[in-house]
Amino acid sequence: MNDLAPLLTPEGRALLDDVRGTAPADELTVATRLRREHPAELVSAALGQARLRQRAVAKFGAEDAERMFFTPNGVEQSTRASVAAYRAGRLKSMGVTSVADLCCGIGGDAIALARAGIRVLAVDRDPLTAAAARANADALGLTGLIDVREADVTEVDTASYDAVFVDPARRGGRGRIFDPEAYSPPLSWAVRAALRAPHAALKVAPGIPHEAVPAQAEAEWISDGGDVKEAVLWFGGTAPGGVRATLLPGPRTLPGRGLPDPEVRSVGRYLYEPDGAVIRAHLVAEVAQEVEGGLVDATIAYVTSDALHASPYATAYEITDRLPFNVKKLKALLREREVGILTVKKRGSAVEPEELRRKALPKPQGPNAVTVFLTRVAGAPTMLLGHPA
């Protein structure tokens, strides 16, 4: 479907209500019934939109997703609502009252900004995407704060806005784009746009190399529920050259302090697995200092310590066994311990967790649970066994 307009008519909206929650297995039956009274293309469009809304619940929540309009790319590339709300709150705290949201997509970030009380110019050059953003502003009662414009973002005058937010496209015909200069628009253009504004936030992939971060920006890596979602480059009102990791919900923010790499030490009683945002931000040293620990290996982001410390930035495990990598020994130990639940984590190992789980615990039985870490200790392939502390 290349036009949302039919779904915005009374007939289209009624159909959307009718197909809400349709299971994939029931689509053919539902479509056959509805095509007796409605155009086949409109029925197909409504069912397609219902599928997109079901997928969008994970990002936007059921209440919003069931009212919003999506494109396939829009669902895939839009920001999770919790992350967008955090970012909007940070802009609000800087005194920002108006934002030019460039490459706005289906409007997820514009919605979060508007709900924070910020006036938004939302710009996208794709007609269908801009139409979805406009429909979403209307569906959520935010048209008074969101002005959607179909235009090339490189031609938009943002001088009258307090801040610029840019979310460049990071997917192409072959999938994800990892080179920041291959973004659309390129990162260099986004940086120039940011430097012209009093404040700016540029959303980039969490795998962006640290050396690609402009000296004028503060870089923030954000995770939500333990999953790293994005990195943001902040300009204006922040610490140029600064680094931070933010964990949602919370938020809990760990700022970089420029600490040297932690020392490598022998495996202690506890193993700490830093949050992915902490690792991406290169702040493992800050966690190691917090828990009085060191690294199990110079190249591995696992921290070990003899002391147990509660930290929001890392998950602690009590280590009970340390073994050289050997599937037969692991299998025998699990049988002896009556392990029925095996969690496998890895860092610095080529072994796939599911493969090890299948070989080491072919017939799960027993009431006990074990977590095994496949890693390197002092360069040697090692299995560390334990459980959450």
mmCIF file of C-alpha atoms in Angstrom, residues 111-307:
data_model
loop_
_atom_site.group_PDB
_atom_site.id
_atom_site.type_symbol
_atom_site.label_atom_id
_atom_site.label_comp_id
_atom_site.label_asym_id
_atom_site.label_seq_id
_atom_site.Cartn_x
_atom_site.Cartn_y
_atom_site.Cartn_z
ATOM 1 C CA ILE A 111 5.439 12.165 19.678
ATOM 2 C CA ALA A 112 7.781 11.877 22.670
ATOM 3 C CA LEU A 113 8.986 15.455 22.200
ATOM 4 C CA ALA A 114 5.438 16.790 21.946
ATOM 5 C CA ARG A 115 4.373 14.898 25.052
ATOM 6 C CA ALA A 116 7.239 16.618 26.856
ATOM 7 C CA GLY A 117 5.659 19.943 25.865
ATOM 8 C CA ILE A 118 8.111 20.683 23.045
ATOM 9 C CA ARG A 119 6.961 22.145 19.724
ATOM 10 C CA VAL A 120 8.163 19.988 16.818
ATOM 11 C CA LEU A 121 8.782 20.421 13.110
ATOM 12 C CA ALA A 122 8.859 16.824 11.847
ATOM 13 C CA VAL A 123 10.472 16.397 8.432
ATOM 14 C CA ASP A 124 10.746 13.385 6.138
ATOM 15 C CA ARG A 125 11.175 13.245 2.382
ATOM 16 C CA ASP A 126 9.209 10.022 1.856
ATOM 17 C CA PRO A 127 5.522 10.823 1.148
ATOM 18 C CA LEU A 128 4.097 7.685 2.784
ATOM 19 C CA THR A 129 6.304 8.051 5.863
ATOM 20 C CA ALA A 130 5.393 11.721 6.265
ATOM 21 C CA ALA A 131 1.707 10.807 5.881
ATOM 22 C CA ALA A 132 2.084 8.232 8.664
ATOM 23 C CA ALA A 133 3.725 10.806 10.923
ATOM 24 C CA ARG A 134 0.908 13.255 10.242
ATOM 25 C CA ALA A 135 -1.731 10.588 10.893
ATOM 26 C CA ASN A 136 -0.034 9.614 14.145
ATOM 27 C CA ALA A 137 0.087 13.191 15.409
ATOM 28 C CA ASP A 138 -3.634 13.405 14.726
ATOM 29 C CA ALA A 139 -4.444 9.979 16.222
ATOM 30 C CA LEU A 140 -2.686 10.859 19.478
ATOM 31 C CA GLY A 141 -4.095 14.387 19.731
ATOM 32 C CA LEU A 142 -0.755 16.143 19.172
ATOM 33 C CA THR A 143 -1.382 18.155 16.003
ATOM 34 C CA GLY A 144 -1.141 21.371 17.985
ATOM 35 C CA LEU A 145 2.515 20.651 18.740
ATOM 36 C CA ILE A 146 3.661 18.634 15.705
ATOM 37 C CA ASP A 147 3.944 20.187 12.246
ATOM 38 C CA VAL A 148 4.794 17.484 9.687
ATOM 39 C CA ARG A 149 6.521 18.541 6.486
ATOM 40 C CA GLU A 150 7.383 16.398 3.468
ATOM 41 C CA ALA A 151 10.781 17.717 2.366
ATOM 42 C CA ASP A 152 14.474 16.979 1.937
ATOM 43 C CA VAL A 153 15.984 17.596 5.367
ATOM 44 C CA THR A 154 19.088 19.160 3.828
ATOM 45 C CA GLU A 155 16.927 21.980 2.470
ATOM 46 C CA VAL A 156 15.046 22.821 5.678
ATOM 47 C CA ASP A 157 15.809 26.044 7.560
ATOM 48 C CA THR A 158 16.142 25.180 11.261
ATOM 49 C CA ALA A 159 17.400 28.575 12.459
ATOM 50 C CA SER A 160 14.235 29.374 14.436
ATOM 51 C CA TYR A 161 14.365 26.190 16.531
ATOM 52 C CA ASP A 162 16.073 25.687 19.889
ATOM 53 C CA ALA A 163 17.399 22.271 18.909
ATOM 54 C CA VAL A 164 17.903 19.896 16.026
ATOM 55 C CA PHE A 165 17.333 16.156 16.269
ATOM 56 C CA VAL A 166 18.614 13.997 13.421
ATOM 57 C CA ASP A 167 17.934 10.295 13.002
ATOM 58 C CA PRO A 168 19.671 9.338 9.731
ATOM 59 C CA ALA A 169 18.617 6.206 7.861
ATOM 60 C CA ARG A 170 21.034 3.423 8.738
ATOM 61 C CA ARG A 171 19.600 0.696 6.535
ATOM 62 C CA GLY A 172 19.985 0.207 2.813
ATOM 63 C CA GLY A 173 19.070 -2.392 0.243
ATOM 64 C CA ARG A 174 21.620 -4.780 1.737
ATOM 65 C CA GLY A 175 20.686 -4.302 5.381
ATOM 66 C CA ARG A 176 22.339 -2.301 8.132
ATOM 67 C CA ILE A 177 24.840 0.399 7.278
ATOM 68 C CA PHE A 178 27.876 0.568 9.549
ATOM 69 C CA ASP A 179 29.845 3.407 7.931
ATOM 70 C CA PRO A 180 28.530 6.696 9.426
ATOM 71 C CA GLU A 181 29.302 8.478 6.167
ATOM 72 C CA ALA A 182 26.999 6.047 4.358
ATOM 73 C CA TYR A 183 24.054 7.106 6.549
ATOM 74 C CA SER A 184 21.331 9.076 4.789
ATOM 75 C CA PRO A 185 22.084 11.908 5.329
ATOM 76 C CA PRO A 186 25.780 11.311 6.162
ATOM 77 C CA LEU A 187 26.984 11.866 9.723
ATOM 78 C CA SER A 188 29.203 14.749 8.578
ATOM 79 C CA TRP A 189 26.133 16.628 7.315
ATOM 80 C CA ALA A 190 24.264 15.919 10.564
ATOM 81 C CA VAL A 191 27.199 17.242 12.590
ATOM 82 C CA ARG A 192 27.258 20.467 10.573
ATOM 83 C CA ALA A 193 23.519 20.862 11.171
ATOM 84 C CA ALA A 194 24.049 20.230 14.887
ATOM 85 C CA LEU A 195 26.802 22.838 15.190
ATOM 86 C CA ARG A 196 24.516 25.500 13.726
ATOM 87 C CA ALA A 197 21.891 24.964 16.448
ATOM 88 C CA PRO A 198 21.976 25.969 20.140
ATOM 89 C CA HIS A 199 21.353 22.312 21.054
ATOM 90 C CA ALA A 200 21.333 19.086 19.068
ATOM 91 C CA ALA A 201 21.021 15.334 19.415
ATOM 92 C CA LEU A 202 22.118 12.936 16.699
ATOM 93 C CA LYS A 203 20.955 9.336 16.893
ATOM 94 C CA VAL A 204 23.594 6.917 15.635
ATOM 95 C CA ALA A 205 24.172 3.171 15.681
ATOM 96 C CA PRO A 206 25.515 1.866 19.034
ATOM 97 C CA GLY A 207 28.437 0.308 17.188
ATOM 98 C CA ILE A 208 29.787 3.681 16.072
ATOM 99 C CA PRO A 209 33.588 3.754 16.530
ATOM 100 C CA HIS A 210 34.647 6.102 19.301
ATOM 101 C CA GLU A 211 37.089 7.757 16.927
ATOM 102 C CA ALA A 212 34.141 8.753 14.707
ATOM 103 C CA VAL A 213 32.566 10.800 17.521
ATOM 104 C CA PRO A 214 33.161 14.544 16.898
ATOM 105 C CA ALA A 215 35.260 16.325 19.512
ATOM 106 C CA GLN A 216 32.418 18.820 20.094
ATOM 107 C CA ALA A 217 29.957 16.102 21.117
ATOM 108 C CA GLU A 218 29.162 14.157 24.237
ATOM 109 C CA ALA A 219 28.492 10.506 23.379
ATOM 110 C CA GLU A 220 25.823 8.576 25.253
ATOM 111 C CA TRP A 221 25.023 4.881 24.864
ATOM 112 C CA ILE A 222 21.508 3.859 25.933
ATOM 113 C CA SER A 223 20.172 0.428 26.854
ATOM 114 C CA ASP A 224 16.612 -0.494 27.753
ATOM 115 C CA GLY A 225 15.938 -3.600 29.788
ATOM 116 C CA GLY A 226 19.509 -4.751 29.183
ATOM 117 C CA ASP A 227 19.383 -4.354 25.383
ATOM 118 C CA VAL A 228 21.587 -1.676 23.830
ATOM 119 C CA LYS A 229 19.311 0.458 21.662
ATOM 120 C CA GLU A 230 21.296 3.398 20.368
ATOM 121 C CA ALA A 231 24.005 5.957 20.816
ATOM 122 C CA VAL A 232 23.289 9.688 20.877
ATOM 123 C CA LEU A 233 25.716 12.506 20.120
ATOM 124 C CA TRP A 234 24.784 15.598 22.133
ATOM 125 C CA PHE A 235 25.791 19.152 21.243
ATOM 126 C CA GLY A 236 25.259 22.295 23.303
ATOM 127 C CA GLY A 237 24.772 22.341 27.064
ATOM 128 C CA THR A 238 26.777 19.143 27.505
ATOM 129 C CA ALA A 239 30.396 18.172 28.104
ATOM 130 C CA PRO A 240 32.279 18.034 24.770
ATOM 131 C CA GLY A 241 34.326 14.868 24.612
ATOM 132 C CA GLY A 242 32.356 13.320 27.467
ATOM 133 C CA VAL A 243 31.085 9.756 27.512
ATOM 134 C CA ARG A 244 28.195 8.224 29.451
ATOM 135 C CA ALA A 245 26.131 5.050 29.601
ATOM 136 C CA THR A 246 22.442 5.297 30.465
ATOM 137 C CA LEU A 247 20.311 2.355 31.506
ATOM 138 C CA LEU A 248 16.538 2.317 31.253
ATOM 139 C CA PRO A 249 14.223 2.028 33.022
ATOM 140 C CA GLY A 250 15.514 4.449 35.578
ATOM 141 C CA PRO A 251 17.254 6.257 34.148
ATOM 142 C CA ARG A 252 20.603 5.393 35.683
ATOM 143 C CA THR A 253 23.564 7.157 34.121
ATOM 144 C CA LEU A 254 27.233 6.239 34.494
ATOM 145 C CA PRO A 255 29.549 9.071 33.387
ATOM 146 C CA GLY A 256 33.054 8.379 32.169
ATOM 147 C CA ARG A 257 35.870 9.466 34.438
ATOM 148 C CA GLY A 258 38.780 8.741 32.149
ATOM 149 C CA LEU A 259 40.009 5.784 34.196
ATOM 150 C CA PRO A 260 42.818 3.565 32.896
ATOM 151 C CA ASP A 261 42.050 0.005 31.846
ATOM 152 C CA PRO A 262 41.500 -2.292 34.853
ATOM 153 C CA GLU A 263 44.237 -4.722 35.793
ATOM 154 C CA VAL A 264 43.862 -8.413 35.011
ATOM 155 C CA ARG A 265 43.526 -10.559 38.109
ATOM 156 C CA SER A 266 42.680 -14.117 39.049
ATOM 157 C CA VAL A 267 39.036 -15.159 39.091
ATOM 158 C CA GLY A 268 37.477 -14.281 42.415
ATOM 159 C CA ARG A 269 34.280 -15.348 44.081
ATOM 160 C CA TYR A 270 32.115 -13.064 41.946
ATOM 161 C CA LEU A 271 31.865 -12.323 38.255
ATOM 162 C CA TYR A 272 30.268 -9.101 37.006
ATOM 163 C CA GLU A 273 28.718 -8.832 33.558
ATOM 164 C CA PRO A 274 28.554 -5.109 32.649
ATOM 165 C CA ASP A 275 25.508 -3.817 30.815
ATOM 166 C CA GLY A 276 25.976 -3.597 27.058
ATOM 167 C CA ALA A 277 25.750 0.211 27.124
ATOM 168 C CA VAL A 278 28.607 0.297 29.634
ATOM 169 C CA ILE A 279 30.722 -1.897 27.378
ATOM 170 C CA ARG A 280 29.909 0.132 24.246
ATOM 171 C CA ALA A 281 30.785 3.333 26.089
ATOM 172 C CA HIS A 282 34.145 1.843 27.172
ATOM 173 C CA LEU A 283 33.269 2.330 30.838
ATOM 174 C CA VAL A 284 34.136 -1.147 32.143
ATOM 175 C CA ALA A 285 36.909 0.462 34.216
ATOM 176 C CA GLU A 286 34.306 2.533 36.072
ATOM 177 C CA VAL A 287 32.386 -0.647 36.951
ATOM 178 C CA ALA A 288 35.570 -2.447 37.985
ATOM 179 C CA GLN A 289 36.442 0.371 40.365
ATOM 180 C CA GLU A 290 32.907 0.353 41.792
ATOM 181 C CA VAL A 291 33.034 -3.371 42.608
ATOM 182 C CA GLU A 292 36.704 -3.435 43.634
ATOM 183 C CA GLY A 293 37.556 -5.793 40.810
ATOM 184 C CA GLY A 294 39.677 -6.460 37.768
ATOM 185 C CA LEU A 295 39.376 -8.204 34.417
ATOM 186 C CA VAL A 296 39.510 -11.967 33.923
ATOM 187 C CA ASP A 297 41.414 -11.304 30.688
ATOM 188 C CA ALA A 298 42.829 -8.159 29.122
ATOM 189 C CA THR A 299 40.550 -8.515 26.078
ATOM 190 C CA ILE A 300 37.320 -9.599 27.812
ATOM 191 C CA ALA A 301 34.713 -7.319 29.420
ATOM 192 C CA TYR A 302 34.053 -9.577 32.412
ATOM 193 C CA VAL A 303 34.961 -8.136 35.801
ATOM 194 C CA THR A 304 35.844 -10.337 38.760
ATOM 195 C CA SER A 305 36.021 -9.497 42.444
ATOM 196 C CA ASP A 306 36.133 -11.162 45.848
ATOM 197 C CA ALA A 307 33.457 -8.759 47.112
#
